[in-house]
mmCIF file of C-alpha atoms in Angstrom:
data_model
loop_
_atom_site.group_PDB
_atom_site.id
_atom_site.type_symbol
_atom_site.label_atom_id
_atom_site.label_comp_id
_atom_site.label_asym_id
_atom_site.label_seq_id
_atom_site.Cartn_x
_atom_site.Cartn_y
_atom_site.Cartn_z
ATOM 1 C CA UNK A 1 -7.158 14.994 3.457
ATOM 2 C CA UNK A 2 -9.299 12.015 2.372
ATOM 3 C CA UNK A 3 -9.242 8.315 1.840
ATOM 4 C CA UNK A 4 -11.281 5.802 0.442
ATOM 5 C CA UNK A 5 -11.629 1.866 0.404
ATOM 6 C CA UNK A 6 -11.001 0.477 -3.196
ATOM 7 C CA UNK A 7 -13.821 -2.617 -2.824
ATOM 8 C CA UNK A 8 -15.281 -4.313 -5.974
ATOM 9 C CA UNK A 9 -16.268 -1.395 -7.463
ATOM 10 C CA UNK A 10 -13.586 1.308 -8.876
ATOM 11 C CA UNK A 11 -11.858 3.545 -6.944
ATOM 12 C CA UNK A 12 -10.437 7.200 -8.168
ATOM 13 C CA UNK A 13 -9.481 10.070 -6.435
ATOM 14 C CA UNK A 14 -7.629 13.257 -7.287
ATOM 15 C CA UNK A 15 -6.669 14.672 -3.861
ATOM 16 C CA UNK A 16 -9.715 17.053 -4.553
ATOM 17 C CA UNK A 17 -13.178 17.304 -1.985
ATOM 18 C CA UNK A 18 -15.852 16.674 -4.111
ATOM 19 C CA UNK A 19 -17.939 13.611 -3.928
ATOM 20 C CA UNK A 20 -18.997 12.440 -7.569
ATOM 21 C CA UNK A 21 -20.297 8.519 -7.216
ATOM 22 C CA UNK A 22 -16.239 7.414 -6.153
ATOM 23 C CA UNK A 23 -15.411 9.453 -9.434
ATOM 24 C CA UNK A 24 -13.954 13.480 -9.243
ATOM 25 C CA UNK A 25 -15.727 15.754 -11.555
ATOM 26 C CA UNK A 26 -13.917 16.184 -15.104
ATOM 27 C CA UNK A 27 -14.636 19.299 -16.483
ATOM 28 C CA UNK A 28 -12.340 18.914 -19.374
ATOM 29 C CA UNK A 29 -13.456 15.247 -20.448
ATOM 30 C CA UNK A 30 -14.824 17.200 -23.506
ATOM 31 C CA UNK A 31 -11.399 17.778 -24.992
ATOM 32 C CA UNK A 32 -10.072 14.677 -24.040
ATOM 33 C CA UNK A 33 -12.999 12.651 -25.871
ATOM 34 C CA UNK A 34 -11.975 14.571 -28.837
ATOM 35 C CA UNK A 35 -8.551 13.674 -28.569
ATOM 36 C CA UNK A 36 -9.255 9.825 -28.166
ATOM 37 C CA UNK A 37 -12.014 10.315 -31.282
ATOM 38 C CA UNK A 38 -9.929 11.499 -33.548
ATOM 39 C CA UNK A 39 -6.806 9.059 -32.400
ATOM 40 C CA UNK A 40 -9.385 5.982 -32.313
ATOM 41 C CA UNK A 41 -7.858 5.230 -29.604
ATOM 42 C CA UNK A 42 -11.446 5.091 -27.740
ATOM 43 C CA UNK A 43 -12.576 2.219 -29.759
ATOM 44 C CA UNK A 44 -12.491 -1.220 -29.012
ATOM 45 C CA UNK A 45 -9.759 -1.939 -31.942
ATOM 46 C CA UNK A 46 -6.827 0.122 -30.376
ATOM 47 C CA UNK A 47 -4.207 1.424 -32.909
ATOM 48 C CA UNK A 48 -0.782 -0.293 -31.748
ATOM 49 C CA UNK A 49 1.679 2.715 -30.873
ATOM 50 C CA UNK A 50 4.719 2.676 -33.730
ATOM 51 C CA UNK A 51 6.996 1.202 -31.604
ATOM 52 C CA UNK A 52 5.236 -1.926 -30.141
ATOM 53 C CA UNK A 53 5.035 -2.968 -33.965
ATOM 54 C CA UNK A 54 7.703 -5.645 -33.640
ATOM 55 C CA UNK A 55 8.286 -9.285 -33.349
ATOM 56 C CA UNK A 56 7.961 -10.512 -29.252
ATOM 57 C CA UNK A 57 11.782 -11.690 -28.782
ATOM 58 C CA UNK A 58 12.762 -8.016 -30.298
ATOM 59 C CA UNK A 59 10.805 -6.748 -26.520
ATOM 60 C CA UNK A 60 12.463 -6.535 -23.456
ATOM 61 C CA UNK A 61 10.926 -5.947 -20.497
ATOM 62 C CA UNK A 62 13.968 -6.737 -17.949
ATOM 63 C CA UNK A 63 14.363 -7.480 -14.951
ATOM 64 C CA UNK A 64 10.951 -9.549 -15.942
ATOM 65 C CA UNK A 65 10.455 -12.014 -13.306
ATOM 66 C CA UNK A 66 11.258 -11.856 -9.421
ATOM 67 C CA UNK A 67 11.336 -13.979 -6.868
ATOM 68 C CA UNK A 68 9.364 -16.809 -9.529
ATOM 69 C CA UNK A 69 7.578 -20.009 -7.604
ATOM 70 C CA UNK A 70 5.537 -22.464 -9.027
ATOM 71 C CA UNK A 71 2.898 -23.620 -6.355
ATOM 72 C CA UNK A 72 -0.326 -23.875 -7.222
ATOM 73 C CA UNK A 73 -2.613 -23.881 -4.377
ATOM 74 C CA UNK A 74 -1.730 -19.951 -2.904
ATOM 75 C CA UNK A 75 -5.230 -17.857 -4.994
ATOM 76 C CA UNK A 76 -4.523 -13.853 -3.823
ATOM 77 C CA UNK A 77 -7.639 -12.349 -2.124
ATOM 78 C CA UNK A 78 -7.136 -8.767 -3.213
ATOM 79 C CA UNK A 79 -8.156 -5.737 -0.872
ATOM 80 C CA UNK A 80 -7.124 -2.133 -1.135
ATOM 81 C CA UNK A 81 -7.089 1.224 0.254
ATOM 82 C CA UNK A 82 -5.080 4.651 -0.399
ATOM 83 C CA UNK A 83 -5.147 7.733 0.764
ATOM 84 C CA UNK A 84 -3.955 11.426 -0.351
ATOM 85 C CA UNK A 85 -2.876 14.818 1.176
ATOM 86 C CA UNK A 86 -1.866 18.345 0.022
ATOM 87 C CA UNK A 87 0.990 17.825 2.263
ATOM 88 C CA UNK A 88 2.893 21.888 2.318
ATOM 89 C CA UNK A 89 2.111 22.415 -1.645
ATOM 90 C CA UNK A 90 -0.272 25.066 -2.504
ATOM 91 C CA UNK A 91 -2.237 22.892 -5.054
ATOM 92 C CA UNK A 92 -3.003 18.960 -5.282
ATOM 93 C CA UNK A 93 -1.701 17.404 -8.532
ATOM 94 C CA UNK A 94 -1.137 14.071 -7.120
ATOM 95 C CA UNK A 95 -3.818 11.360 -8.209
ATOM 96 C CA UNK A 96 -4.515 7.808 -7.962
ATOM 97 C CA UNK A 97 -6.667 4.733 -8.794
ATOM 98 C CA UNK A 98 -7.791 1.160 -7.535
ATOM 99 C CA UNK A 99 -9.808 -1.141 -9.141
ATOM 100 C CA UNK A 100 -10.074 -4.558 -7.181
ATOM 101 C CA UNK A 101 -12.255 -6.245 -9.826
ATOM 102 C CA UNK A 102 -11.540 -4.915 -13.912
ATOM 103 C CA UNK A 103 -13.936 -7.841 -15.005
ATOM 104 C CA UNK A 104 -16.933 -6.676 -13.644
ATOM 105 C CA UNK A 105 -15.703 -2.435 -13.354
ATOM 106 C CA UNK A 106 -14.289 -2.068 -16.756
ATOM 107 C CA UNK A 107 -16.768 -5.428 -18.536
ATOM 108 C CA UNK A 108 -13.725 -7.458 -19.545
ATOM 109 C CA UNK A 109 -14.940 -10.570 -21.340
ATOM 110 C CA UNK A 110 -11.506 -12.014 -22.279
ATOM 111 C CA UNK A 111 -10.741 -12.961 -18.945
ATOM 112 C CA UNK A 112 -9.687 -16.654 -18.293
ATOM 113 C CA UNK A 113 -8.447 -18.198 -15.021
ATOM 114 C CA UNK A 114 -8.604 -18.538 -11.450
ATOM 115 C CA UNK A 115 -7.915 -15.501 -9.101
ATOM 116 C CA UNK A 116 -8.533 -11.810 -9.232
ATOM 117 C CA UNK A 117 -8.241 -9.205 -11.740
ATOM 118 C CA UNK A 118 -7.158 -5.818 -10.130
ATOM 119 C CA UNK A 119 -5.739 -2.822 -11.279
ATOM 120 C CA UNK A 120 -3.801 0.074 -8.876
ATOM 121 C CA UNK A 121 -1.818 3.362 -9.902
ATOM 122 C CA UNK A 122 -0.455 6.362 -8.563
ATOM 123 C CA UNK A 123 0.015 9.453 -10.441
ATOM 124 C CA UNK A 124 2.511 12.491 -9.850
ATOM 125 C CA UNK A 125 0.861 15.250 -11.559
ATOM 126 C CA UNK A 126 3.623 18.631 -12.091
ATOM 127 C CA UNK A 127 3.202 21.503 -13.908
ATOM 128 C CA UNK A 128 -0.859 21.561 -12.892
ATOM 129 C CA UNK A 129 -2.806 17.741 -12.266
ATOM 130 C CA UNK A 130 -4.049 17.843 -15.817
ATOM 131 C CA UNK A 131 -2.120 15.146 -17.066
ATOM 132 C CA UNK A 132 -2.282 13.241 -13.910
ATOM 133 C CA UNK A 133 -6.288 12.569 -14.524
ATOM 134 C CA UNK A 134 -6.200 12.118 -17.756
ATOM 135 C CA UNK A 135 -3.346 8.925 -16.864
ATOM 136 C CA UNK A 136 -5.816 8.013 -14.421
ATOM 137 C CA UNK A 137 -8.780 8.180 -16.218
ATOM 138 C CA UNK A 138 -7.548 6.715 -19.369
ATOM 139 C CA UNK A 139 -5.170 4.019 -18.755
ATOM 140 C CA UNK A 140 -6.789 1.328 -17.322
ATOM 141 C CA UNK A 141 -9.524 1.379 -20.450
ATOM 142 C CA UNK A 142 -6.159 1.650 -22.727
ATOM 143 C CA UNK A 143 -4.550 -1.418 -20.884
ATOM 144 C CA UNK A 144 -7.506 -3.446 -20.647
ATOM 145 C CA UNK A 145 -8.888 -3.147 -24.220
ATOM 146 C CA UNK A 146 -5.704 -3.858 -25.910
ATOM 147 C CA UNK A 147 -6.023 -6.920 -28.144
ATOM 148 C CA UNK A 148 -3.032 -8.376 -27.047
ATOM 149 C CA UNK A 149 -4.558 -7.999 -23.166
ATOM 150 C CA UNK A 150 -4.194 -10.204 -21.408
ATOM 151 C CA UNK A 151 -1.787 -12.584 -23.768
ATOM 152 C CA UNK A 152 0.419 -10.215 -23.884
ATOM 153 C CA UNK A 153 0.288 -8.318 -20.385
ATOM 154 C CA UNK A 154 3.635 -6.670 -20.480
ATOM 155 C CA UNK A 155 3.170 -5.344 -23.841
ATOM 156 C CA UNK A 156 -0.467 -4.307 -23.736
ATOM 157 C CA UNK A 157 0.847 -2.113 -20.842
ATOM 158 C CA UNK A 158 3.773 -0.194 -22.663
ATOM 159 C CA UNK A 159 1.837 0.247 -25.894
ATOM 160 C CA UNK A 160 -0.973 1.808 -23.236
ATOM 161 C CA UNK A 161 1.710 4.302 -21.516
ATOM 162 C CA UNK A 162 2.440 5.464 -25.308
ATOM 163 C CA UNK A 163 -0.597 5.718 -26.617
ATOM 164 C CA UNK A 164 -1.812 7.850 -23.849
ATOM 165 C CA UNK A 165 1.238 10.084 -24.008
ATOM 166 C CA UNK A 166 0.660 10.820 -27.729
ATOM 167 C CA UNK A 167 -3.310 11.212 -27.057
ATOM 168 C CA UNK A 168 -2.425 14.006 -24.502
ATOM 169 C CA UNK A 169 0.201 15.614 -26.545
ATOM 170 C CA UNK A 170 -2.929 15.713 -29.334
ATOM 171 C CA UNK A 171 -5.505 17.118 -26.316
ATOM 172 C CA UNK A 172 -2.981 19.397 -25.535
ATOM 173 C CA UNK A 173 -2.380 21.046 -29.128
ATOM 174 C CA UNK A 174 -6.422 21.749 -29.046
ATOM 175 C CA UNK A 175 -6.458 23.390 -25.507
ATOM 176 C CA UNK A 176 -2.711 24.594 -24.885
ATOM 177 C CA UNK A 177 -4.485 25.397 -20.681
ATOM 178 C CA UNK A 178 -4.157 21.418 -20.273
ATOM 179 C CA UNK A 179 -0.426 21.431 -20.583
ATOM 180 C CA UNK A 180 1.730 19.493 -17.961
ATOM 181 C CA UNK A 181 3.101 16.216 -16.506
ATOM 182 C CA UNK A 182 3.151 13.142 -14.510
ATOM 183 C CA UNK A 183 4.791 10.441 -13.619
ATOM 184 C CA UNK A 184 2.737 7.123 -13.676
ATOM 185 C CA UNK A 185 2.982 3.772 -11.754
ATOM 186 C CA UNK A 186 0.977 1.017 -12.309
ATOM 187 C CA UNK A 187 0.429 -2.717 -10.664
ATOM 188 C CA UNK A 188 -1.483 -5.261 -12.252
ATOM 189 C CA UNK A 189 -2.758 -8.344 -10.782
ATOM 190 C CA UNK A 190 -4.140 -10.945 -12.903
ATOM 191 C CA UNK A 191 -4.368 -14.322 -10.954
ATOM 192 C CA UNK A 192 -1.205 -14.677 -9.433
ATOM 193 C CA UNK A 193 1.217 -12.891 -11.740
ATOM 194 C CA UNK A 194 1.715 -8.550 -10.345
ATOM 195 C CA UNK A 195 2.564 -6.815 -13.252
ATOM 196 C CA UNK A 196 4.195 -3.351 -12.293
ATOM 197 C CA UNK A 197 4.907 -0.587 -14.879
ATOM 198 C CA UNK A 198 6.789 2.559 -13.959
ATOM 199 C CA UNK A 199 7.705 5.300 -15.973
ATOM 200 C CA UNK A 200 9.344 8.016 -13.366
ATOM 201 C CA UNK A 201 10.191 8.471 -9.593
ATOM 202 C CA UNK A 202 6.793 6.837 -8.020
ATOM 203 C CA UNK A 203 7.570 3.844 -6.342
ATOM 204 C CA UNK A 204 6.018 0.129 -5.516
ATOM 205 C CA UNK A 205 7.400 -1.970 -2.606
ATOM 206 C CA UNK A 206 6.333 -5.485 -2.653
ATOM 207 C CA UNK A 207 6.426 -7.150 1.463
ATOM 208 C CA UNK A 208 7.482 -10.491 1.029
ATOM 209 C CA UNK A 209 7.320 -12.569 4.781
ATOM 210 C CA UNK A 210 8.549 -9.160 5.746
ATOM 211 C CA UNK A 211 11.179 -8.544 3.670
ATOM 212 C CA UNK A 212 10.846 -5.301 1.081
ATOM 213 C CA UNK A 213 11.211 -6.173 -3.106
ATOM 214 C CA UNK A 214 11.578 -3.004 -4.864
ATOM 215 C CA UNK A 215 9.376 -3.346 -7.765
ATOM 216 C CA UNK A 216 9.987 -0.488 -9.537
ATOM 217 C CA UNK A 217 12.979 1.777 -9.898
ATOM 218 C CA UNK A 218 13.107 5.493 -9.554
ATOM 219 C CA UNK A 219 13.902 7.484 -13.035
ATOM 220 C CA UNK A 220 16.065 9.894 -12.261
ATOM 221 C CA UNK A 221 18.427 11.854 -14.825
ATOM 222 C CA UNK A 222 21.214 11.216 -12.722
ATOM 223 C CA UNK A 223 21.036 7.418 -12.513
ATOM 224 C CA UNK A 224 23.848 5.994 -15.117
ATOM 225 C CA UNK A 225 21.417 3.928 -17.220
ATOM 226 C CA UNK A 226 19.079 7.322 -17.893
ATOM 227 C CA UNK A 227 21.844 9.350 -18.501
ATOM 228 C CA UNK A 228 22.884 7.415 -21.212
ATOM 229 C CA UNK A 229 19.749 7.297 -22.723
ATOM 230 C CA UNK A 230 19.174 10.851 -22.123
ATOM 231 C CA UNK A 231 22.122 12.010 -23.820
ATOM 232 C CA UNK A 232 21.976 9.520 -26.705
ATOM 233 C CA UNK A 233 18.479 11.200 -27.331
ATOM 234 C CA UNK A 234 20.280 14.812 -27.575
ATOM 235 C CA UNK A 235 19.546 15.831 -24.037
ATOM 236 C CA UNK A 236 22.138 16.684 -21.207
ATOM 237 C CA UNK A 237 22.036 16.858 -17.354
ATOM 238 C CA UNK A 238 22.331 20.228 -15.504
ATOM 239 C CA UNK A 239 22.583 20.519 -11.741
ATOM 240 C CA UNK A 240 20.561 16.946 -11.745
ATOM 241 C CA UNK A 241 17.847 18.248 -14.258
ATOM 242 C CA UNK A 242 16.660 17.100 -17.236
ATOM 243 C CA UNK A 243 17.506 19.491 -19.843
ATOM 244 C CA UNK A 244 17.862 22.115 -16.522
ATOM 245 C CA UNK A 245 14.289 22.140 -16.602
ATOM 246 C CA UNK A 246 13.231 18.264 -15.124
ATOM 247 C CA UNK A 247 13.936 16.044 -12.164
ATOM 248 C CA UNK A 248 12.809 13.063 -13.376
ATOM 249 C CA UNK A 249 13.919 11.203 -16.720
ATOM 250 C CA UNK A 250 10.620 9.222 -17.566
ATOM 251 C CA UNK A 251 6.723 11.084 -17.495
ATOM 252 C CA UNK A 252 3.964 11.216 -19.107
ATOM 253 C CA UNK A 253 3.068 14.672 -21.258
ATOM 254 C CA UNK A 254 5.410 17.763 -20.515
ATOM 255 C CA UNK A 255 4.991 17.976 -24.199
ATOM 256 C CA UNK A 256 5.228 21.842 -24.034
ATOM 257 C CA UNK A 257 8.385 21.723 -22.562
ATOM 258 C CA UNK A 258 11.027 22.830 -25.106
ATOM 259 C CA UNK A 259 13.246 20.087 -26.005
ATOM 260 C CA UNK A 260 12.402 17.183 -24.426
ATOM 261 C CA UNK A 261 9.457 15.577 -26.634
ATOM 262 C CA UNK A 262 9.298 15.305 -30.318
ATOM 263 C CA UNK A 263 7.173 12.578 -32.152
ATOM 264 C CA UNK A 264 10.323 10.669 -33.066
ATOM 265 C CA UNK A 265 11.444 10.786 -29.409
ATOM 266 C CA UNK A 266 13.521 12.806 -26.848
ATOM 267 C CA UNK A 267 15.227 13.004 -24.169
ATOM 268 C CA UNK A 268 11.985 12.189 -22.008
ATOM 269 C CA UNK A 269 10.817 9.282 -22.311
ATOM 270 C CA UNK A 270 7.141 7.876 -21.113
ATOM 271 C CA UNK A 271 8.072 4.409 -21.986
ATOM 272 C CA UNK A 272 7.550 2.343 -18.618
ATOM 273 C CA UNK A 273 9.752 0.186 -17.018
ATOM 274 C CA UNK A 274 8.695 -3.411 -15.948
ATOM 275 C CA UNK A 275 8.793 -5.465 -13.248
ATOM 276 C CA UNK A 276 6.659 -9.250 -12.952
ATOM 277 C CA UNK A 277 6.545 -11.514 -10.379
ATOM 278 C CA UNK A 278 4.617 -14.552 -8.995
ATOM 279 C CA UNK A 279 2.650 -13.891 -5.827
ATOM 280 C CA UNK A 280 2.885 -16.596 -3.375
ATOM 281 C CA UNK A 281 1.881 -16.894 0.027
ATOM 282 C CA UNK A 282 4.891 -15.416 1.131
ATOM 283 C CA UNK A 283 3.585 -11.939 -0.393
ATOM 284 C CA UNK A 284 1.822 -9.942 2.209
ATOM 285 C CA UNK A 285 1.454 -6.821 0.612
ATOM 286 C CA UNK A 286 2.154 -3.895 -2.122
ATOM 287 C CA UNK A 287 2.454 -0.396 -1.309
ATOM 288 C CA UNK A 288 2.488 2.508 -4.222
ATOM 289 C CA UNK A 289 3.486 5.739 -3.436
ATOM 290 C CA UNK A 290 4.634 9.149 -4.773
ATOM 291 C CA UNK A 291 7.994 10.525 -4.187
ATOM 292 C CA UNK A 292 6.923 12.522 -1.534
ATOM 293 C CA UNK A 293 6.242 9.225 0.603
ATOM 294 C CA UNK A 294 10.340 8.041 -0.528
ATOM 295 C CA UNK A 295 11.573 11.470 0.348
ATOM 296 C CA UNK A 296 11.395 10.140 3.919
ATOM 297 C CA UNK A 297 10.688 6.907 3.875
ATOM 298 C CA UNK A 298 13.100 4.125 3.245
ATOM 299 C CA UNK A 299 11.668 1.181 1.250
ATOM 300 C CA UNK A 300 12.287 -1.329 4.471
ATOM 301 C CA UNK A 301 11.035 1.198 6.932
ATOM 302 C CA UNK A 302 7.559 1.494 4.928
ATOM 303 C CA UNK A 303 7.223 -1.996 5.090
ATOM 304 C CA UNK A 304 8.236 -2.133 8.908
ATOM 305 C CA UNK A 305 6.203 0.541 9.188
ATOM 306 C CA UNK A 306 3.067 -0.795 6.973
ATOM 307 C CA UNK A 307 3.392 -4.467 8.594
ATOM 308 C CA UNK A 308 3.052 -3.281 12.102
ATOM 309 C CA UNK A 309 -0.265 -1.170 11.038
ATOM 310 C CA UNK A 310 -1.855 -3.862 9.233
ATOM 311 C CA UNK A 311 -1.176 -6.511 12.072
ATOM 312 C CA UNK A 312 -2.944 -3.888 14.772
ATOM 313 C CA UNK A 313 -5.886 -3.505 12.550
ATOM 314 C CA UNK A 314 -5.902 -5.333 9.096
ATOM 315 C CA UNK A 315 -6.991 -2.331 7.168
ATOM 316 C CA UNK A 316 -5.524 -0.948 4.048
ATOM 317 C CA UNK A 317 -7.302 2.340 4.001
ATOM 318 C CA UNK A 318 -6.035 3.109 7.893
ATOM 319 C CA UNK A 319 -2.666 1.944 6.618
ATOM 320 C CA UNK A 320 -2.455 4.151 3.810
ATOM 321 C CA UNK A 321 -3.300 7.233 5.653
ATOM 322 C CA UNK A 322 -0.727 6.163 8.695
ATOM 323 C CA UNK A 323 1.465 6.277 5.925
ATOM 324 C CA UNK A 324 0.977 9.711 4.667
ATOM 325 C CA UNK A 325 0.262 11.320 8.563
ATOM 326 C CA UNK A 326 3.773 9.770 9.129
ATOM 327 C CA UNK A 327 5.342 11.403 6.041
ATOM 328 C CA UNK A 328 3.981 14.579 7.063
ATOM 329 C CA UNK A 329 5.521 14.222 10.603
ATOM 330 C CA UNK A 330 9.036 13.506 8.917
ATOM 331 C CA UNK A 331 8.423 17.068 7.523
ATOM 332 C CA UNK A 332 7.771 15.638 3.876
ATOM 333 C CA UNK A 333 7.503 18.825 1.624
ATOM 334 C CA UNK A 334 5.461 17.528 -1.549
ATOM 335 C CA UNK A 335 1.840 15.959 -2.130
ATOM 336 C CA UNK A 336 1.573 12.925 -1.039
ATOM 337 C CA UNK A 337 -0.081 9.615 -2.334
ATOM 338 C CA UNK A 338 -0.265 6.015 -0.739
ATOM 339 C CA UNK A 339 -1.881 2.831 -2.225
ATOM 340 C CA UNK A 340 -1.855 -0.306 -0.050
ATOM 341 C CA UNK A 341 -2.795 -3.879 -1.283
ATOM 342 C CA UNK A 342 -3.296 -6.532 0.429
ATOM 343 C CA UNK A 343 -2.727 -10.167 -0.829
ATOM 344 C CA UNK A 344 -4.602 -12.207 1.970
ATOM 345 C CA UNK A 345 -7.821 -11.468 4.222
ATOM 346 C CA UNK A 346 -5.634 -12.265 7.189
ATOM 347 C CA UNK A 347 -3.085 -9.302 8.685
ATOM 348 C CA UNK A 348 0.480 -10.397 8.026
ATOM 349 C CA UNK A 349 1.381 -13.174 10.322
ATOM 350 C CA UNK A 350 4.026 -12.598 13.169
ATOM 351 C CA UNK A 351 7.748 -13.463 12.095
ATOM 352 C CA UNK A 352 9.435 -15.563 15.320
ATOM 353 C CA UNK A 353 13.082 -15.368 14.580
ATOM 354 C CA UNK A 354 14.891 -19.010 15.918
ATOM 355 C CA UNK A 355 16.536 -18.318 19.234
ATOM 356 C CA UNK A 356 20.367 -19.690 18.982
ATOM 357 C CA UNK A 357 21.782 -22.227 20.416
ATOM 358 C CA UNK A 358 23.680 -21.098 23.549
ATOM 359 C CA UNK A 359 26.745 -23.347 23.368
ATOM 360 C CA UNK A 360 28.113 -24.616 26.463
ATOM 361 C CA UNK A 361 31.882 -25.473 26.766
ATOM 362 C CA UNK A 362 32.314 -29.475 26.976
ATOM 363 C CA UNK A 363 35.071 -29.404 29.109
ATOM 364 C CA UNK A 364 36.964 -27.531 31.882
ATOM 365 C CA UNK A 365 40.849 -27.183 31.776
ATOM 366 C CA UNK A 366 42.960 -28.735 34.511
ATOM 367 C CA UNK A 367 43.532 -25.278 36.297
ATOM 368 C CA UNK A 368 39.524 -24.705 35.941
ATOM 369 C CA UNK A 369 39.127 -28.205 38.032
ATOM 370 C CA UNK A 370 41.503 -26.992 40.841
ATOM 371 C CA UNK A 371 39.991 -24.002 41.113
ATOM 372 C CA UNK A 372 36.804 -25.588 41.384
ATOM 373 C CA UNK A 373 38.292 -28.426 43.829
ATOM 374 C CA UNK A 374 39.556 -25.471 45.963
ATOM 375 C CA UNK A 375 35.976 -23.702 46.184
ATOM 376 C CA UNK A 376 34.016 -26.591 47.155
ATOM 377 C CA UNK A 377 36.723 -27.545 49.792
ATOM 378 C CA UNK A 378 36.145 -23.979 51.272
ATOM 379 C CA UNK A 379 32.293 -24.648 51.337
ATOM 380 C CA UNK A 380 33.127 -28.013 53.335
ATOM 381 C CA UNK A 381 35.217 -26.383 55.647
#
């Protein structure tokens, strides 16, 4: 078990021991620099993935905006901390990243504005973690050096989700021992707008003055709106599997699976969904987590749960591992993954609910008075 603060400087972390400068050893970064060189997809210039070739009202990135506000004055002061466990698996594929400041961690020059620039995800590694670092490792870069960043947030991010699907699929068909999956949720905060992207069963809960706001939504084949597109791709549904082989309906890689990827498409999709929303002072906190954390946790009892921590102690890296020590009490059975980020250097304020009105009856009936008259002519006697 381990846990680490995500400060200024940027966080990783692949459930693993070792202790490389905040950064796990990568003993395959070889092949994956030869995927990116010969996809160009290391260079400054990024290629734009096939499908983000389009005219902006032909993108959709619904719902896009929740909860929006226009005040001006509320500036988020970003802090962060996550934590990871084995949990009862034999291996750790789960992974996960923070990055409080991508200006100064990743040498962004086209940043304009007022407010931070922070970058979180959580990664569900299956099949071996393979694909899990390389999201992690490659995605913010991907995201960040996009040349419609940050114009264009929402489709920087997709076209980064695709292009790192198709440079694993191309890492894998060099070195078939990398083959795998993950899921992959992201949160981006760039002054006051939180950008989340989700492409599988991870999940981001936004507190708002106590009050959860799912910002993501799990992909699972069963859910009407994947099943459709699962089938219209030429896939089916077994027993809740994708294809029989799959429980979720959106990952990254998995490309040696038979049947669900091709380069046109498939029934698997690692196209992200998107959520965006305008931070205000009302928003207390964001919490990212795998599905092992959902499996037990309800999205208003993390928050409860969260809220309560962070007002005893203000820290996000305590929180985050009271998080996963209370999954593994509720008997959670997977690896488990928390990110936690704050919004304000102050704990989340206490909530005093109004106390109602009692009303009192404004008159008494005519038998009530008797009554009465007969009582106090008992206490004069």
């Amino acid at each position: 078990m381990e846990g680490s603060k995500g400060s200024s400087s940027n966080m990783e972390n692949d459930g693993s021991n070792d202790n490389n400068g905040g950064r796990p050893p990568n003993p395959l970064a070889g092949a994956y620099r030869q995927c990116f060189s010969n996809s160009k997809v290391g260079n400054k210039t990024l290629i734009r993935h096939p499908s983000l070739v389009k005219t902006p009202s032909d993108v959709s990135f619904g719902p896009p905006v929740i909860g929006e506000r226009y005040e001006t004055e509320f500036i988020p002061i970003v802090r962060s901390g996550a934590w990871t466990d084995i949990g009862f698996r034999p291996n750790m594929e789960d992974a996960y990243i923070c990055v409080d400041d991508f200006v100064n961690d990743y040498g962004i020059k086209n940043f304009f504005g007022k407010g931070p620039g922070a970058f979180y995800g959580v990664f569900d590694g299956h099949g071996g973690k393979h694909a899990a670092d390389f999201a992690r490792n490659n995605l913010p870069r991907l995201i960040l050096e996009d040349e419609d960043f940050p114009k264009e947030i929402e489709r920087a991010v997709v076209s980064a989700f695709l292009q790192a699907d198709s440079a694993f699929a191309e890492a894998c068909s060099t070195d078939t021992a990398l083959a795998s999956g993950t899921t992959a949720l992201t949160a981006l905060v760039y002054g006051r707008s939180l950008v989340v992207a989700n492409a599988g069963d991870c999940r981001a809960v936004l507190c708002r003055r106590g009050k959860a706001v799912e910002m993501s939504r799990d992909h699972k084949p069963i859910c009407i709106k994947e099943r459709t597109r699962i089938e219209a791709s030429g896939g089916y549904i077994d027993d809740g599997y994708l294809n029989g082989q799959l429980n979720v309906a959106r990952a990254l890689g998995d490309w040696h699976m038979e049947g669900l990827k091709h380069q046109n498409g498939g029934p698997l999709s690692a196209e992200p969904e998107l959520m965006r929303t305008r931070l205000t002072e009302e928003d207390e906190f964001l919490i990212m987590g795998c599905d092992g954390i959902w499996d037990v946790f309800r999205s208003q009892n993390a928050v409860d749960f969260a809220r309560r921590k962070l007002q005893e102690h203000n820290d996000p890296i305590r929180c985050s591992k009271e998080l996963v020590d209370e999954a593994l009490k509720r008997k959670s059975g997977d690896n488990l993954a928390v990110v936690v980020v704050c919004f304000d250097s102050n704990p989340p304020p206490n909530l005093v609910a109004p106390r109602p009105r009692l009303q009192l009856a404004r008159s008494i009936s005519a038998e009530g008075l008797r009554e009465l008259q007969g009582f106090l002519d008992c206490m004069g006697d």
